[in-house]
Coordinates of C-alpha atoms in Angstrom, one line a residue:
Chain F
D27 CA 46.8 151.5 140.8
A28 CA 45.4 152.2 137.4
K29 CA 44.8 156.0 136.8
T30 CA 41.8 155.4 134.6
T31 CA 38.1 154.7 135.1
Q32 CA 36.2 152.7 132.5
P33 CA 32.7 151.1 132.5
T34 CA 32.8 147.5 133.4
S35 CA 30.9 146.3 130.3
M36 CA 29.1 147.6 127.2
D37 CA 27.1 146.0 124.4
C38 CA 27.1 147.1 120.8
A39 CA 25.1 146.0 117.8
E40 CA 27.2 144.5 114.9
G41 CA 27.8 147.1 112.2
R42 CA 27.3 150.1 114.6
A43 CA 29.9 152.3 116.0
A44 CA 31.2 151.3 119.4
N45 CA 32.1 154.2 121.7
L46 CA 34.2 153.3 124.7
P47 CA 34.7 156.1 127.3
C48 CA 37.6 156.5 129.7
N49 CA 38.2 159.0 132.5
H50 CA 41.7 160.0 133.4
S51 CA 41.3 163.1 135.4
T52 CA 44.8 163.0 137.0
I53 CA 46.7 162.7 133.7
S54 CA 50.0 164.6 133.6
G55 CA 51.1 166.8 130.8
N56 CA 53.7 164.3 129.5
E57 CA 51.5 161.2 129.7
Y58 CA 49.9 159.5 126.8
V59 CA 46.6 157.7 126.5
Y60 CA 47.0 154.2 125.2
W61 CA 44.3 151.7 124.2
Y62 CA 44.8 148.0 124.1
R63 CA 42.3 145.1 123.7
Q64 CA 42.5 141.5 124.8
I65 CA 40.5 138.8 123.2
H66 CA 40.0 135.9 125.5
S67 CA 43.3 134.4 126.8
Q68 CA 45.3 136.0 124.0
G69 CA 48.0 138.7 124.5
P70 CA 46.8 142.3 124.6
Q71 CA 46.7 143.9 121.1
Y72 CA 47.7 147.5 120.7
I73 CA 45.0 149.7 119.2
I74 CA 46.0 153.4 119.3
H75 CA 47.5 156.1 121.4
G76 CA 47.5 159.9 121.6
L77 CA 48.7 162.8 123.6
K78 CA 46.2 165.6 123.0
N79 CA 45.2 165.6 119.4
N80 CA 42.6 163.2 118.0
E81 CA 44.1 160.2 116.3
T82 CA 42.9 157.7 113.7
N83 CA 44.3 154.5 112.3
E84 CA 43.0 151.5 110.5
M85 CA 41.5 150.0 113.6
A86 CA 40.0 152.9 115.5
S87 CA 39.7 156.6 116.3
L88 CA 40.8 158.2 119.6
I89 CA 39.0 161.4 120.7
I90 CA 40.7 163.2 123.6
T91 CA 38.9 166.1 125.3
E92 CA 40.6 169.5 125.3
D93 CA 41.3 169.3 129.0
R94 CA 42.7 165.7 128.5
K95 CA 40.7 164.4 131.4
S96 CA 38.8 161.9 129.4
S97 CA 38.9 160.1 126.0
T98 CA 36.7 158.0 123.8
L99 CA 37.8 155.1 121.7
I100 CA 35.6 154.6 118.6
L101 CA 35.4 151.4 116.6
P102 CA 33.5 152.7 113.5
H103 CA 31.8 149.5 112.4
A104 CA 31.9 146.9 115.1
T105 CA 32.1 143.2 114.2
L106 CA 31.7 140.1 116.2
R107 CA 35.5 139.8 116.2
D108 CA 35.7 143.1 118.2
T109 CA 34.3 141.4 121.2
A110 CA 37.1 141.8 123.8
V111 CA 38.2 143.5 126.9
Y112 CA 39.4 147.0 126.1
Y113 CA 42.0 148.7 128.3
C114 CA 42.5 152.5 128.5
I115 CA 46.0 153.2 130.0
V116 CA 47.7 156.4 130.9
K117 CA 51.4 156.1 130.3
G118 CA 54.4 158.2 131.0
N119 CA 58.0 157.0 131.6
T120 CA 56.7 154.0 133.6
P121 CA 55.5 150.5 132.7
L122 CA 51.9 149.9 131.6
V123 CA 49.5 149.7 134.4
F124 CA 46.3 147.8 133.4
G125 CA 43.0 148.3 135.1
K126 CA 40.0 146.0 134.7
G127 CA 39.0 147.5 131.4
T128 CA 35.7 147.4 129.6
R129 CA 34.2 144.2 128.4
L130 CA 32.7 145.0 125.0
S131 CA 30.2 142.5 123.6
V132 CA 29.3 142.9 120.0
I133 CA 25.9 141.4 119.3
A134 CA 24.6 140.1 116.0
Chain Q
K5 CA 58.0 141.5 110.4
A6 CA 57.5 138.7 112.8
G7 CA 55.7 139.5 116.1
V8 CA 56.7 138.7 119.7
T9 CA 57.1 134.9 120.2
Q10 CA 56.9 133.1 123.5
T11 CA 57.8 129.5 124.3
P12 CA 56.4 127.2 125.5
R13 CA 52.7 128.2 125.0
Y14 CA 51.5 125.8 127.7
L15 CA 53.3 124.4 130.7
I16 CA 52.2 122.2 133.6
K17 CA 54.4 122.0 136.7
T18 CA 54.1 120.9 140.3
R19 CA 54.6 122.9 143.5
G20 CA 58.2 123.4 144.4
Q21 CA 59.5 123.0 140.9
Q22 CA 61.1 125.9 138.9
V23 CA 60.2 127.0 135.4
T24 CA 61.9 129.1 132.7
L25 CA 59.9 130.9 130.1
S26 CA 61.3 132.4 126.9
C27 CA 60.5 135.5 124.9
S28 CA 61.8 136.6 121.5
P29 CA 61.0 140.3 120.8
I30 CA 60.2 141.9 117.5
S31 CA 63.3 142.2 115.4
G32 CA 65.1 145.5 116.3
H33 CA 63.4 145.9 119.6
R34 CA 65.7 146.2 122.5
S35 CA 63.3 146.3 125.5
V36 CA 61.4 143.4 126.8
S37 CA 58.8 143.5 129.6
W38 CA 57.1 140.7 131.4
Y39 CA 53.6 140.6 132.9
Q40 CA 51.5 138.2 134.9
Q41 CA 47.8 137.8 134.4
T42 CA 45.5 136.1 136.8
P43 CA 41.8 136.2 137.2
G44 CA 42.1 137.8 140.7
Q45 CA 44.8 140.3 140.2
G46 CA 44.5 141.1 136.5
L47 CA 47.5 142.1 134.4
Q48 CA 50.5 143.0 136.6
F49 CA 54.0 144.2 135.6
L50 CA 56.8 141.9 136.6
F51 CA 60.0 143.5 135.1
E52 CA 61.5 145.2 132.1
Y53 CA 64.9 144.6 130.5
F54 CA 66.8 146.9 128.2
S55 CA 70.2 146.1 126.7
E56 CA 70.6 143.2 129.1
T57 CA 69.9 145.3 132.2
Q58 CA 66.8 145.3 134.4
R59 CA 65.3 148.8 134.0
N60 CA 62.1 148.5 136.0
K61 CA 60.8 146.0 138.5
G62 CA 57.3 145.3 139.7
N63 CA 56.2 144.2 143.2
F64 CA 56.8 140.5 143.0
P65 CA 58.9 138.3 145.3
G66 CA 62.5 137.3 144.5
R67 CA 61.3 133.9 143.3
F68 CA 60.6 135.7 140.0
S69 CA 63.7 136.7 138.1
G70 CA 64.6 137.4 134.5
R71 CA 67.4 138.1 132.2
Q72 CA 68.1 139.4 128.7
F73 CA 70.6 138.3 126.2
S74 CA 72.7 140.3 123.8
N75 CA 70.3 139.4 121.0
S76 CA 67.5 141.0 123.1
R77 CA 65.8 137.6 123.7
S78 CA 64.7 137.3 127.3
E79 CA 63.9 134.6 129.8
M80 CA 62.0 134.7 133.1
N81 CA 62.4 132.1 135.8
V82 CA 60.1 131.3 138.7
S83 CA 61.6 129.2 141.4
T84 CA 59.8 127.2 144.1
L85 CA 56.5 127.3 142.3
E86 CA 53.4 127.9 144.3
L87 CA 49.8 127.2 143.3
G88 CA 49.2 130.9 143.1
D89 CA 51.8 131.2 140.3
S90 CA 49.3 129.6 137.9
A91 CA 48.8 132.4 135.4
L92 CA 49.2 133.6 131.8
Y93 CA 52.7 135.1 131.5
L94 CA 53.0 137.7 128.8
C95 CA 56.0 139.2 127.2
A96 CA 56.0 142.6 125.4
S97 CA 58.7 144.3 123.4
T98 CA 59.4 147.9 122.4
A99 CA 62.1 149.7 120.6
G100 CA 63.2 151.0 124.0
V101 CA 64.0 154.5 122.7
A102 CA 61.5 156.7 124.5
A103 CA 59.5 155.2 127.3
S104 CA 56.4 157.3 127.1
T105 CA 55.9 156.9 123.3
D106 CA 57.3 153.4 122.7
T107 CA 54.4 151.1 121.9
Q108 CA 54.5 147.8 123.6
Y109 CA 53.6 144.8 121.4
F110 CA 52.6 141.7 123.3
G111 CA 53.2 138.0 122.6
P112 CA 50.6 135.3 122.8
G113 CA 51.6 134.4 126.4
T114 CA 52.6 131.2 128.2
R115 CA 49.9 129.5 130.2
L116 CA 51.5 128.1 133.3
T117 CA 49.5 125.7 135.5
V118 CA 50.9 124.7 138.9
L119 CA 49.5 121.5 140.4

């Protein structure tokens, strides 16, 4: 079973920041938080991952709370092409376990 | 650097047949994982190969098998196809160095339809 909890769906206006929350209260000390997204019927696309520090790359920012029990993925300026299912995954030395993710709809 | 490639992209088979899907990982990657995605069960892990050896296995029947070649390319085989095997089959590759920090990069998938 997935070790994360995400909202089923979210809407975001085009050009605004999209903030996608994820709860992972049972995360272990050596487990990372990974984010992937999947645009309809394509392979999942890696976005970002982190252990305990906040991370930023060209796609997004990842904010992890100090107790590591939750995190937020931030897409700073959402576009229509960001409409997808976003998966938050806690990963250690085991294969990726995907939950149902959050369906983000970016609206013009 | 080229991404993960999967062939064929689409496949139609009938019940009882068998099928072989192919995956070429990113150059330099030594680990290949396979996943099945269906509307009902979502994305589920099938198995992982590293250096031609199966390193992890998901909870699927023995009809699902795989192998990896010395050039890291991988194939998965499904025998005696059932209607429920209709799915998107995804392959992902990683460097295979450190399981917790190796990022998996996915291919576009093979859409299998069983009639």
